[in-house]
Amino acid sequence: MAAWKLAPALATGCTVVLKVAEETPLSALRLGEILLEAGLPAGVVNIITGFGETAGAALASHPRVDKVAFTGSTEVGKLIVKAAAHDLKHVSLELGGKSPNIILNDADLDVAIPGAASAIFFNHGQCCCAGSRLYVQQSVFDQVVEGVAAAARAVKLGPGSIPPRRWVPWSPRHS
């Protein structure tokens, strides 16, 4: 998700300060390392960690920040707008969406079912764009539910630190 914010800013010649969620900083810190390894000059992307109430608020209200792009809760979005209002900086917000998926009876179910399953199971459903609502036309409802359930049963469970090729499916024998 950081790439969704970084790519357009970098492509237009901007530098970026990326304040990551306090619960999940490691992937963004690794992204920063990869960007440096790829040859991006130091200081073009700056990654900061910390709590929203302190680090995020300071960033949103800082006079040298020209734009704030935020994905997250509506409550925090309102705080960002207030912090950014003092100097009328540009703000773009993606707030509180529930990312619905719609499957109608004329859909190619061989494509729609894996797509719907991927939409919710991608990143363990911990993504603001996770397909957390699924609307299905009644005439194909049972097929879709059956297909998404089969996809869920096929998900391999295991620690996130173990590469997927080494995951062992959970079963009562392994607990």
Short mmCIF file of C-alpha atoms in Angstrom, two decimals:
data_model
loop_
_atom_site.label_atom_id
_atom_site.label_comp_id
_atom_site.label_asym_id
_atom_site.label_seq_id
_atom_site.Cartn_x
_atom_site.Cartn_y
_atom_site.Cartn_z
CA MET A 1 0.00 0.00 0.00
CA ALA A 2 2.90 2.34 0.59
CA ALA A 3 3.77 1.96 -3.09
CA TRP A 4 0.30 3.30 -3.99
CA LYS A 5 1.29 6.55 -2.31
CA LEU A 6 5.00 6.60 -3.17
CA ALA A 7 4.91 5.85 -6.89
CA PRO A 8 2.84 8.87 -8.03
CA ALA A 9 4.75 11.26 -5.78
CA LEU A 10 8.15 10.02 -6.94
CA ALA A 11 7.09 9.93 -10.60
CA THR A 12 6.24 13.64 -10.39
CA GLY A 13 9.56 14.54 -8.78
CA CYS A 14 8.45 14.94 -5.19
CA THR A 15 10.18 13.79 -2.06
CA VAL A 16 8.13 11.81 0.45
CA VAL A 17 7.86 11.44 4.18
CA LEU A 18 6.06 8.18 4.83
CA LYS A 19 4.59 7.84 8.31
CA VAL A 20 3.74 4.18 8.74
CA ALA A 21 1.08 2.64 10.96
CA GLU A 22 2.53 2.04 14.41
CA GLU A 23 1.29 -1.56 14.34
CA THR A 24 3.01 -2.51 11.07
CA PRO A 25 6.24 -0.58 10.52
CA LEU A 26 8.57 -3.39 9.44
CA SER A 27 7.43 -3.83 5.85
CA ALA A 28 7.76 -0.10 5.15
CA LEU A 29 11.19 0.02 6.78
CA ARG A 30 12.25 -2.88 4.57
CA LEU A 31 10.81 -1.03 1.56
CA GLY A 32 13.05 1.91 2.49
CA GLU A 33 16.08 -0.37 2.51
CA ILE A 34 15.12 -1.78 -0.89
CA LEU A 35 14.71 1.73 -2.33
CA LEU A 36 18.21 2.66 -1.15
CA GLU A 37 19.63 -0.62 -2.52
CA ALA A 38 17.96 0.18 -5.86
CA GLY A 39 19.81 3.50 -6.00
CA LEU A 40 17.18 6.00 -4.87
CA PRO A 41 19.12 8.90 -3.32
CA ALA A 42 19.01 9.21 0.45
CA GLY A 43 16.39 11.72 1.56
CA VAL A 44 14.01 11.22 -1.37
CA VAL A 45 11.88 8.81 0.66
CA ASN A 46 11.96 9.29 4.40
CA ILE A 47 10.19 6.74 6.57
CA ILE A 48 9.14 7.61 10.09
CA THR A 49 7.56 5.43 12.73
CA GLY A 50 5.61 6.40 15.80
CA PHE A 51 2.10 6.99 17.00
CA GLY A 52 -0.41 9.01 15.02
CA GLU A 53 -1.13 11.31 17.95
CA THR A 54 2.48 12.47 17.99
CA ALA A 55 4.41 11.66 14.81
CA GLY A 56 1.39 11.73 12.49
CA ALA A 57 -0.05 14.90 13.95
CA ALA A 58 3.31 16.69 13.74
CA LEU A 59 3.67 15.67 10.11
CA ALA A 60 0.13 16.70 9.10
CA SER A 61 0.53 20.14 10.67
CA HIS A 62 4.13 20.83 9.64
CA PRO A 63 4.39 23.99 7.50
CA ARG A 64 6.91 22.43 5.07
CA VAL A 65 4.61 19.54 4.18
CA ASP A 66 2.67 20.47 1.04
CA LYS A 67 0.35 17.47 0.78
CA VAL A 68 -0.96 14.74 3.05
CA ALA A 69 -2.31 11.50 1.60
CA PHE A 70 -3.90 9.20 4.16
CA THR A 71 -5.62 5.83 4.07
CA GLY A 72 -7.39 4.78 7.23
CA SER A 73 -10.26 5.53 9.54
CA THR A 74 -12.72 8.38 9.16
CA GLU A 75 -11.94 9.52 12.72
CA VAL A 76 -8.24 9.95 11.97
CA GLY A 77 -9.04 11.53 8.58
CA LYS A 78 -10.99 14.26 10.38
CA LEU A 79 -8.01 14.94 12.64
CA ILE A 80 -5.70 15.19 9.63
CA VAL A 81 -7.99 17.67 7.88
CA LYS A 82 -8.02 19.83 11.03
CA ALA A 83 -4.22 19.66 11.35
CA ALA A 84 -3.71 20.49 7.67
CA ALA A 85 -6.25 23.34 7.62
CA HIS A 86 -3.96 25.92 9.21
CA ASP A 87 -1.91 26.42 6.05
CA LEU A 88 -4.43 24.97 3.57
CA LYS A 89 -2.21 22.10 2.47
CA HIS A 90 -3.59 19.63 -0.05
CA VAL A 91 -5.16 16.53 1.51
CA SER A 92 -6.40 13.32 -0.07
CA LEU A 93 -8.18 10.80 2.10
CA GLU A 94 -9.29 7.20 1.61
CA LEU A 95 -11.49 6.60 4.63
CA GLY A 96 -13.48 3.77 6.12
CA GLY A 97 -14.43 2.02 2.90
CA LYS A 98 -15.69 -1.52 2.99
CA SER A 99 -14.69 -2.46 -0.55
CA PRO A 100 -17.72 -4.30 -1.88
CA ASN A 101 -17.48 -6.93 -4.59
CA ILE A 102 -20.51 -7.62 -6.76
CA ILE A 103 -21.06 -10.84 -8.69
CA LEU A 104 -24.02 -10.96 -11.04
CA ASN A 105 -25.43 -13.99 -12.84
CA ASP A 106 -23.69 -13.11 -16.12
CA ALA A 107 -20.23 -13.12 -14.52
CA ASP A 108 -17.58 -15.62 -15.54
CA LEU A 109 -17.61 -17.53 -12.25
CA ASP A 110 -14.26 -19.18 -13.05
CA VAL A 111 -12.78 -15.68 -12.79
CA ALA A 112 -15.16 -14.02 -10.31
CA ILE A 113 -14.94 -16.63 -7.55
CA PRO A 114 -11.12 -16.70 -7.29
CA GLY A 115 -11.17 -12.91 -7.60
CA ALA A 116 -13.62 -12.53 -4.72
CA ALA A 117 -11.62 -14.99 -2.59
CA SER A 118 -8.37 -13.19 -3.35
CA ALA A 119 -9.98 -9.84 -2.58
CA ILE A 120 -10.71 -10.83 1.01
CA PHE A 121 -7.86 -13.24 1.74
CA PHE A 122 -5.07 -11.09 0.22
CA ASN A 123 -2.80 -9.89 3.03
CA HIS A 124 -4.95 -11.90 5.46
CA GLY A 125 -7.79 -9.43 4.90
CA GLN A 126 -5.75 -6.75 6.66
CA CYS A 127 -5.89 -4.26 3.86
CA CYS A 128 -8.09 -1.21 3.42
CA CYS A 129 -9.06 -2.53 0.01
CA ALA A 130 -9.92 -6.03 1.22
CA GLY A 131 -13.14 -7.22 -0.41
CA SER A 132 -14.93 -7.45 2.91
CA ARG A 133 -18.44 -7.33 1.44
CA LEU A 134 -19.65 -9.66 -1.27
CA TYR A 135 -22.96 -9.07 -3.02
CA VAL A 136 -24.07 -12.01 -5.15
CA GLN A 137 -27.10 -12.30 -7.38
CA GLN A 138 -29.41 -14.97 -5.94
CA SER A 139 -29.28 -17.27 -8.98
CA VAL A 140 -25.49 -17.84 -8.55
CA PHE A 141 -25.31 -17.38 -4.79
CA ASP A 142 -24.81 -21.05 -3.86
CA GLN A 143 -22.08 -21.54 -6.48
CA VAL A 144 -20.21 -18.45 -5.33
CA VAL A 145 -20.43 -19.32 -1.64
CA GLU A 146 -19.28 -22.86 -2.39
CA GLY A 147 -16.34 -21.59 -4.45
CA VAL A 148 -15.20 -18.97 -1.95
CA ALA A 149 -15.51 -21.52 0.88
CA ALA A 150 -13.35 -23.97 -1.11
CA ALA A 151 -10.76 -21.23 -1.59
CA ALA A 152 -10.81 -20.53 2.16
CA ARG A 153 -10.26 -24.21 2.93
CA ALA A 154 -7.24 -24.22 0.59
CA VAL A 155 -5.50 -21.35 2.43
CA LYS A 156 -2.31 -22.58 4.08
CA LEU A 157 -1.88 -21.34 7.64
CA GLY A 158 1.46 -20.67 9.24
CA PRO A 159 3.72 -18.05 10.75
CA GLY A 160 4.27 -15.03 8.53
CA SER A 161 8.02 -15.37 8.98
CA ILE A 162 8.07 -18.73 7.19
CA PRO A 163 8.09 -18.55 3.37
CA PRO A 164 4.83 -19.92 1.92
CA ARG A 165 6.54 -22.91 0.30
CA ARG A 166 7.36 -24.22 3.80
CA TRP A 167 3.97 -23.63 5.45
CA VAL A 168 2.22 -26.61 6.96
CA PRO A 169 -1.59 -26.61 6.83
CA TRP A 170 -3.18 -26.53 10.25
CA SER A 171 -4.91 -29.62 11.49
CA PRO A 172 -5.84 -30.89 14.94
CA ARG A 173 -2.67 -33.09 14.83
CA HIS A 174 -0.44 -29.98 14.69
CA SER A 175 -1.94 -28.09 17.62
#
